[in-house]
Amino acid sequence: MSQSNTPNATDLSDATLMVSKSRTVKGQNIQTIYSTSPAAPAATRFQYHTICDSPNPKIGYLHLNTTSKRYWVFDGSDWKEKPEGQTFFHPSAHRYTWDTHHLHWITYNNNKYPISIDNVEGNENKGLRKMTMKNSKATNEATKKNKATNEDAPEAGPSTHIQKKQKIYPDPSRSVYNENMTPVEKIQALWDPDSCRHLRIRERVAEFLQLLSNQPVYSIDTQDSGPLLTKAPTPVMKSPFDSSMIWTDLAVDVRKATIGSLGMTVTPSLGKLMANFFDRELLVEPLDPYYSIIECWPSAARDGLRDLGIRWESSTIIFDPPNERPATLTQPGSITSAHRDGFGYGIRIYQARGSKVWVVWPPTDKNLSWIFRNLHQPDYHPEHSLKAYMSNMEDMQVYLVQKGDCFDVSPLTIHCCLSLDTSIHIAVSTWSLQGLEIAKMVNEKMINWWPQWKKLNKETKDKEKEELQKGNQGVSNMAPQISEELGWQEGARNIFLAWKAAMQRGGSERIRWEEFKNEEVGAWLKKLDQSLKHVK
């Protein structure tokens, strides 16, 4: 590797740190040779002959001048100095940038530092140059706007809608949170990418917020927000909520908790669970566990959730008994896939700590048909379900839920949530005669879908027999696909069985409907019994 104006060997500074690093990001092996010295590369004596004699263009050679605090990158022909305080692209793997804090390569959209684009050249990199310049321009405009807003704040109350083209997106120049912000500005201020260093989680959050870029955002207090999330009275509590109550209950029996990590249900020990929460900044790799959702049930005799003595009050709503519902604890960046709860009940939620973005859809005929449309084999990846739901369902609404909010979720509302910080909410299932028609509709759909599922399952099993015969002759190539289909269909059967368990005599949802002692409800349940007999 030739360098101009190379000093005499006696004047060279030795490289004080020389590390060869290899890291797999999104299936691609990213290699680095990283060195430091109190001088520029031309005035440094390197220990590895490959740096001087035969550099590999696929390796990211980096050198840090500890005197000037500036990085140098070898671009394949010569060393290039980078601006102070900026990160830069890998010389050959152009979607990756250097993380100056953790000292490894990460995808550019996960890097919070400004990106130097002086090494982004050629047709292959025009998109990155355009993207970087666009983000830089947007950041400058946002900074000017925030400055103008602080100097001349309007007297009117906050707007409930996002301005046209304004993006809910992680922004290094985000404003400090204040109550006079609009809901979308609050989301921008509340989400701090540094609160979650996990690459996979940060990437999902960026995608989630980008998809909501131009959507109106409501708060629970907004009067015209619609019927899906409506403000409710705060529950009566004997003691104020304290997050230590959850950890006390978990310490009694962590096995009772439902814990999610990267879309899977897991059963870690209490020690591993606590370490995952309190050492969150160490979780950076895509495959690191991230115990993002914890449903904690009241277990402790004292100092736990039972000490709240929580009581929900209404003259028209039937609630599940106290202590039969868990508190849900989520880490920053936690996203629940879009789903619905139960087969006709609503939910009342008290947000005890933190902030969340709720994305909701009404249980219209079109929406319910789509959410149940493909019980046997989803046609999208669960991590990207928001995009699929936005494309196929109607009348979406977005809410910002914050500490102290108490609200009712209408029966069968389809929803997914993003935790902007550490969040805790307490929920209880609710039944009301106003939700009876929705309950009838979804139960009627389940009745109609059951024979359709049975027919489909029989057809798949017949195909399996045919493929097994071909396999015996060495010509089968469909067996793996059919096996996967049968797996999804078995999962669908479990949904039907859960429906039957909830709605049959003595079922968890059935007993709540019976409490109304209403003639119309009684006639509906009697008719439902006849259909449930055939679900096996």
XYZ file of C-alpha atoms in Angstrom:
536
model
C 0.000 0.000 0.000
C 1.772 3.116 -1.190
C 1.369 6.472 0.534
C 2.802 9.792 -0.554
C 5.294 11.673 1.583
C 6.071 8.627 3.673
C 8.452 9.570 6.522
C 11.617 7.675 7.415
C 11.121 4.414 9.279
C 12.706 5.904 12.420
C 9.993 8.594 12.488
C 7.070 6.169 12.358
C 4.696 5.731 15.295
C 3.850 2.153 16.209
C 0.190 1.146 15.974
C -0.776 0.838 19.646
C -3.890 -1.251 18.946
C -4.264 -3.683 16.099
C -7.408 -5.812 16.020
C -8.789 -8.094 13.328
C -12.576 -8.341 13.710
C -15.158 -10.432 11.867
C -18.894 -9.983 12.344
C -21.991 -11.366 10.617
C -24.712 -8.796 9.952
C -27.898 -9.934 8.166
C -26.095 -12.998 6.870
C -23.141 -11.035 5.442
C -19.682 -11.453 6.900
C -18.200 -7.996 7.593
C -14.436 -7.965 8.232
C -12.410 -5.200 9.820
C -8.774 -4.518 10.635
C -8.806 -1.698 13.151
C -5.748 0.189 14.435
C -4.902 3.283 16.449
C -1.809 5.447 16.832
C -1.042 9.072 17.688
C -0.428 9.763 13.986
C -1.948 9.443 10.519
C -1.584 6.093 8.661
C 1.326 7.454 6.578
C 3.260 8.049 9.794
C 2.327 4.749 11.436
C 4.210 1.428 11.510
C 1.619 -1.382 11.077
C 2.155 -4.896 12.360
C 0.129 -6.713 9.683
C 1.855 -7.089 6.335
C -1.541 -7.146 4.576
C -2.050 -3.485 5.400
C 1.160 -2.532 3.620
C 1.648 -5.143 0.906
C -1.589 -6.743 -0.329
C -4.762 -5.169 1.072
C -7.995 -7.107 0.600
C -10.661 -4.789 -0.902
C -13.423 -6.622 1.019
C -11.883 -5.799 4.390
C -12.702 -2.511 6.080
C -9.313 -1.111 7.118
C -9.780 1.591 9.760
C -7.243 3.709 11.573
C -7.908 6.167 14.397
C -5.489 9.045 14.914
C -5.726 9.454 18.685
C -4.174 12.924 18.485
C -6.672 14.467 16.054
C -9.534 12.075 17.039
C -10.199 11.446 13.352
C -10.756 8.181 11.520
C -8.981 7.123 8.324
C -10.506 4.544 5.937
C -8.609 2.666 3.233
C -10.768 2.794 0.071
C -8.805 0.218 -1.922
C -6.107 2.530 -3.251
C -5.322 5.060 -0.533
C -6.218 6.219 2.974
C -8.982 8.863 3.277
C -9.431 11.014 6.363
C -12.991 11.376 7.690
C -14.548 14.467 9.319
C -14.491 14.574 13.101
C -17.727 13.475 14.799
C -19.105 11.686 11.721
C -19.448 8.050 10.812
C -18.808 6.572 7.357
C -19.664 3.702 5.031
C -17.760 0.436 4.725
C -15.505 0.737 1.644
C -17.043 -2.317 -0.080
C -20.256 -3.227 1.841
C -21.965 0.106 1.303
C -25.103 -0.466 3.379
C -23.000 -0.702 6.553
C -21.581 2.175 8.609
C -19.116 2.298 11.477
C -20.547 2.407 15.013
C -17.991 4.612 16.768
C -19.375 3.683 20.192
C -19.332 -0.136 19.957
C -16.553 -0.279 17.336
C -18.220 -2.482 14.742
C -20.168 -2.171 11.477
C -23.962 -1.765 11.550
C -26.579 -1.047 8.889
C -26.797 2.670 8.107
C -30.426 3.023 9.268
C -29.430 1.818 12.755
C -26.637 4.390 13.135
C -27.551 7.512 15.106
C -24.422 9.461 14.073
C -24.226 11.834 11.058
C -22.887 9.991 8.008
C -19.974 11.282 5.939
C -20.739 10.689 2.237
C -17.428 11.771 0.683
C -16.626 8.117 -0.043
C -19.997 7.300 -1.592
C -19.356 7.391 -5.316
C -20.423 5.537 -8.456
C -23.808 4.333 -9.659
C -24.099 1.687 -6.966
C -24.039 4.329 -4.241
C -26.177 7.114 -5.712
C -29.145 5.911 -3.695
C -27.171 6.140 -0.463
C -25.887 9.600 -1.354
C -29.437 10.758 -2.151
C -30.803 9.175 1.031
C -28.108 10.710 3.218
C -28.469 14.170 1.724
C -32.254 13.979 2.047
C -32.023 12.979 5.716
C -29.484 15.738 6.342
C -31.790 18.304 4.727
C -34.765 17.050 6.730
C -32.750 17.245 9.943
C -31.725 20.858 9.230
C -35.317 21.836 8.433
C -36.572 20.123 11.591
C -33.968 21.976 13.662
C -35.029 25.334 12.167
C -38.681 24.504 12.765
C -38.081 23.540 16.408
C -36.106 26.722 16.969
C -38.879 28.855 15.477
C -41.493 26.992 17.506
C -39.641 27.602 20.767
C -39.188 31.292 20.025
C -42.782 31.927 18.999
C -44.978 29.237 20.531
C -48.653 29.407 19.492
C -51.280 30.061 22.125
C -53.727 27.540 20.670
C -53.938 24.018 22.078
C -52.080 21.167 20.412
C -53.317 19.816 17.106
C -54.311 16.149 17.009
C -53.104 15.487 13.463
C -49.741 15.018 11.823
C -48.860 17.754 9.375
C -48.640 16.654 5.757
C -45.435 14.733 4.962
C -44.175 15.017 8.544
C -42.506 11.744 9.525
C -42.595 9.875 12.822
C -39.020 8.702 12.586
C -36.007 8.487 14.936
C -34.213 11.813 14.631
C -30.833 12.653 16.233
C -31.964 16.280 16.525
C -35.294 15.426 18.161
C -36.757 18.035 20.509
C -36.985 17.791 24.274
C -40.440 16.567 25.235
C -43.010 19.096 26.450
C -46.778 18.965 26.965
C -47.519 21.597 24.305
C -46.360 19.305 21.512
C -48.766 17.644 19.110
C -49.116 13.850 19.517
C -46.777 13.182 16.589
C -44.151 15.556 17.982
C -44.417 13.749 21.313
C -43.765 10.418 19.584
C -40.650 11.858 17.937
C -39.417 13.210 21.277
C -40.253 10.093 23.315
C -38.577 7.496 21.078
C -34.864 7.466 21.837
C -32.932 4.975 19.650
C -30.215 4.874 22.312
C -32.707 3.284 24.735
C -32.523 0.142 22.593
C -29.216 -0.835 20.948
C -30.547 -4.184 19.696
C -30.100 -4.026 15.907
C -33.117 -6.124 14.991
C -35.444 -4.241 17.351
C -34.237 -0.833 16.185
C -34.721 -1.839 12.570
C -38.304 -2.959 13.270
C -39.091 0.294 15.099
C -37.711 2.358 12.217
C -39.896 0.414 9.770
C -42.939 0.722 12.063
C -42.632 4.491 12.446
C -41.888 5.004 8.772
C -45.116 3.216 7.829
C -47.046 5.671 10.012
C -45.335 8.716 8.516
C -48.437 10.477 7.211
C -51.108 9.119 9.533
C -53.123 11.350 11.887
C -52.335 10.656 15.544
C -54.872 11.017 18.347
C -54.529 11.260 22.106
C -56.936 9.515 24.485
C -58.296 12.922 25.553
C -59.230 13.872 21.973
C -62.998 14.183 21.777
C -63.274 13.377 18.055
C -60.868 10.432 18.172
C -63.549 7.882 17.299
C -65.143 4.859 18.950
C -62.206 2.425 19.072
C -60.277 3.847 22.056
C -62.356 6.021 24.387
C -61.429 7.674 27.655
C -62.586 5.804 30.772
C -62.611 6.531 34.520
C -59.370 5.769 36.341
C -59.695 2.638 38.508
C -59.960 2.920 42.260
C -56.789 1.687 43.982
C -55.955 1.185 47.660
C -52.238 1.774 47.046
C -50.426 3.747 44.313
C -48.789 1.677 41.609
C -45.068 0.960 41.899
C -43.111 -0.992 39.274
C -41.400 -2.998 42.038
C -44.740 -4.797 42.502
C -44.207 -6.617 39.213
C -40.710 -7.792 40.135
C -42.002 -8.956 43.529
C -44.626 -11.112 41.819
C -42.094 -12.425 39.305
C -39.754 -13.392 42.156
C -42.500 -15.554 43.697
C -43.066 -17.592 40.549
C -41.556 -16.403 37.273
C -42.945 -19.532 35.586
C -46.466 -18.071 35.775
C -45.396 -15.156 33.578
C -45.804 -15.145 29.812
C -42.563 -13.809 28.304
C -41.907 -12.961 24.663
C -38.581 -12.538 22.870
C -38.281 -11.785 19.136
C -41.717 -13.213 18.399
C -41.275 -16.396 20.466
C -42.543 -17.393 23.901
C -39.608 -18.166 26.210
C -39.082 -19.261 29.826
C -35.910 -17.626 31.195
C -34.903 -17.682 34.838
C -35.602 -14.596 36.950
C -31.878 -13.756 36.913
C -31.669 -13.854 33.110
C -34.872 -11.839 32.830
C -33.568 -9.100 35.137
C -30.177 -9.016 33.412
C -31.913 -8.632 30.056
C -33.813 -5.590 31.333
C -31.100 -3.863 33.327
C -28.183 -4.566 30.940
C -30.188 -3.614 27.874
C -27.381 -1.498 26.388
C -25.317 -4.688 25.938
C -27.923 -6.263 23.642
C -26.738 -5.238 20.178
C -26.611 -8.351 17.986
C -29.629 -9.361 15.827
C -29.924 -12.743 17.559
C -29.481 -11.500 21.145
C -32.570 -12.381 23.241
C -34.751 -9.372 23.985
C -37.392 -10.149 26.594
C -39.640 -7.423 25.337
C -43.108 -8.445 26.582
C -43.831 -9.824 30.042
C -47.335 -10.634 31.293
C -47.045 -10.839 35.068
C -49.807 -12.405 37.159
C -50.430 -11.428 40.815
C -48.570 -14.021 42.905
C -47.096 -12.430 46.046
C -49.065 -12.299 49.301
C -47.752 -8.775 49.903
C -45.812 -6.003 48.120
C -47.093 -7.258 44.758
C -49.895 -6.312 42.382
C -52.537 -7.538 44.845
C -51.619 -4.612 47.114
C -53.140 -2.261 44.528
C -56.606 -3.445 45.519
C -57.640 -2.268 42.059
C -61.370 -1.887 41.472
C -63.097 -1.098 38.180
C -66.513 0.558 38.372
C -69.397 0.819 35.877
C -73.167 0.350 35.976
C -73.368 -1.060 32.433
C -70.153 -3.077 32.084
C -69.288 -6.479 33.522
C -65.597 -6.873 34.433
C -63.438 -9.912 35.026
C -62.876 -10.340 38.775
C -59.868 -8.432 40.208
C -56.497 -10.205 40.152
C -57.541 -12.422 37.240
C -55.707 -10.265 34.712
C -51.957 -9.635 34.505
C -49.969 -6.442 34.313
C -47.973 -6.193 31.085
C -44.389 -4.913 31.165
C -42.669 -4.060 27.872
C -39.181 -2.825 27.009
C -38.451 0.132 24.683
C -38.957 -0.904 21.069
C -41.335 -3.747 21.897
C -43.875 -4.299 19.102
C -46.878 -6.596 19.324
C -48.047 -8.028 16.022
C -51.534 -6.963 14.947
C -54.138 -9.165 16.619
C -57.549 -9.246 18.248
C -58.402 -10.481 21.746
C -61.184 -12.959 22.435
C -64.440 -13.495 20.588
C -66.585 -10.564 21.654
C -65.306 -8.817 24.764
C -63.698 -5.400 25.158
C -60.743 -4.322 27.299
C -60.262 -1.533 29.820
C -56.632 -0.451 30.206
C -54.834 1.693 32.753
C -51.428 2.910 31.532
C -49.410 2.880 34.765
C -46.045 3.820 33.297
C -44.454 4.835 29.992
C -45.850 5.638 26.552
C -47.111 3.541 23.645
C -48.261 3.978 20.076
C -51.503 2.081 19.447
C -52.508 1.258 15.860
C -56.120 0.045 15.693
C -58.709 -1.125 13.149
C -62.472 -1.555 13.708
C -64.006 -5.069 13.554
C -65.783 -4.477 10.229
C -66.844 -7.403 8.085
C -63.938 -6.729 5.710
C -61.364 -6.485 8.514
C -62.536 -9.580 10.375
C -62.660 -11.558 7.137
C -59.071 -10.585 6.379
C -57.652 -11.231 9.855
C -59.185 -14.724 9.822
C -58.835 -15.164 6.063
C -55.822 -17.427 6.125
C -55.880 -19.285 9.389
C -54.087 -22.234 7.820
C -51.097 -20.413 6.306
C -50.268 -16.681 6.725
C -48.901 -15.103 3.551
C -46.657 -12.556 5.285
C -43.793 -12.648 7.754
C -45.050 -11.905 11.301
C -42.382 -9.223 11.795
C -43.811 -7.261 8.871
C -47.497 -7.733 9.669
C -48.187 -3.991 10.066
C -47.531 -3.350 6.384
C -49.810 -6.249 5.392
C -52.593 -5.083 7.708
C -52.347 -1.480 6.482
C -52.629 -2.674 2.876
C -55.585 -4.992 3.400
C -57.769 -3.480 6.124
C -59.830 -0.295 6.370
C -60.338 2.677 8.730
C -57.026 2.527 10.623
C -56.487 4.903 13.559
C -53.279 5.750 15.484
C -53.180 6.819 19.142
C -50.470 7.987 21.521
C -51.135 6.495 24.977
C -49.262 7.961 27.951
C -48.842 7.447 31.693
C -52.099 7.937 33.574
C -54.374 7.290 30.573
C -57.311 4.985 31.218
C -59.380 3.908 28.231
C -61.775 1.331 26.830
C -60.875 -0.744 23.773
C -64.017 -1.629 21.812
C -64.805 -5.366 21.464
C -62.747 -7.213 18.855
C -60.721 -4.109 17.963
C -57.710 -5.275 15.932
C -54.578 -3.642 17.318
C -50.788 -3.598 17.501
C -48.605 -1.527 19.828
C -45.125 -0.008 19.967
C -43.532 0.805 23.345
C -41.625 4.087 23.122
C -39.991 3.471 26.511
C -40.368 1.037 29.404
C -44.130 0.618 29.606
C -46.495 -0.998 32.109
C -50.238 -1.322 31.751
C -52.947 -3.129 33.701
C -55.902 -4.496 31.756
C -59.232 -6.154 32.461
C -61.706 -7.804 30.072
C -65.110 -6.112 29.759
C -68.551 -7.211 28.547
C -71.450 -4.948 27.598
C -74.719 -5.368 25.733
C -73.466 -2.729 23.283
C -70.897 -5.279 22.108
C -73.420 -8.088 21.638
C -73.860 -7.579 17.886
C -70.102 -7.711 17.309
C -69.863 -10.896 19.384
C -72.670 -12.446 17.336
C -70.943 -11.495 14.084
C -67.549 -13.020 14.892
C -69.090 -16.173 16.357
C -71.169 -16.580 13.198
C -67.979 -16.280 11.155
C -66.257 -18.950 13.270
C -69.248 -21.249 12.701
C -68.973 -20.755 8.922
C -65.189 -21.079 8.835
C -65.063 -24.409 10.691
C -66.413 -26.598 7.811
C -64.210 -24.656 5.359
C -61.183 -25.499 7.481
C -62.179 -29.173 7.687
C -62.475 -29.361 3.893
C -59.100 -27.679 3.392
C -57.430 -29.923 5.980
C -58.786 -33.049 4.249
C -57.502 -31.845 0.852
C -54.037 -31.211 2.301
C -53.898 -34.636 3.931
C -54.929 -36.253 0.639
C -52.057 -34.421 -1.064
C -49.749 -35.649 1.683
C -50.676 -39.264 0.936
C -49.984 -38.755 -2.761
C -46.607 -37.164 -2.069
C -45.655 -39.941 0.348
C -46.278 -42.446 -2.422
C -44.114 -40.390 -4.796
C -41.474 -40.137 -2.100
C -41.282 -43.889 -1.880
C -40.473 -43.802 -5.585
C -37.911 -41.014 -5.108
C -39.787 -38.280 -7.062
C -41.511 -36.228 -4.323
C -40.561 -32.543 -4.043
C -43.708 -31.159 -2.357
C -43.427 -32.931 1.000
C -41.750 -29.998 2.878
C -44.392 -27.517 1.694
C -47.274 -29.823 2.605
C -45.740 -30.454 6.021
C -45.601 -26.697 6.609
C -49.242 -26.286 5.533
C -50.337 -29.010 7.939
C -48.433 -27.261 10.718
C -50.282 -23.985 10.116
C -53.595 -25.849 9.893
C -52.953 -27.481 13.240
C -52.410 -23.988 14.669
C -55.749 -22.960 13.172
C -57.440 -25.958 14.805
C -56.147 -24.677 18.155
C -57.850 -21.321 17.513
C -61.160 -23.092 16.881
C -60.699 -25.178 20.033
C -59.928 -22.022 22.058
C -63.122 -20.468 20.678
C -65.119 -23.528 21.733
C -63.532 -23.554 25.209
C -64.394 -19.861 25.734
C -67.986 -19.995 24.468
C -69.286 -23.410 25.596
C -71.115 -23.901 28.900
C -68.785 -22.953 31.759
C -66.380 -21.210 29.360
C -64.534 -18.054 30.421
C -66.466 -15.768 28.032
C -69.771 -17.654 28.234
C -70.137 -17.161 31.997
C -69.750 -13.374 31.630
C -72.494 -13.169 28.984
C -74.779 -15.233 31.200
C -74.422 -12.668 33.990
C -76.593 -10.223 32.001
C -79.614 -12.554 32.395
C -80.869 -11.092 29.126
C -83.417 -12.919 26.935
C -81.687 -12.019 23.668
C -78.302 -13.166 25.024
C -79.823 -16.422 26.264
C -81.375 -17.237 22.884
C -78.080 -16.530 21.104
C -76.057 -18.767 23.444
C -78.568 -21.599 23.084
C -78.247 -21.439 19.297
C -74.453 -21.275 19.586
C -74.393 -24.509 21.613
C -75.724 -26.453 18.625
C -72.835 -25.307 16.407
C -70.104 -25.874 19.006
C -70.963 -29.588 19.208
C -69.397 -30.113 15.778
C -66.051 -28.468 16.630
C -63.634 -31.236 17.646
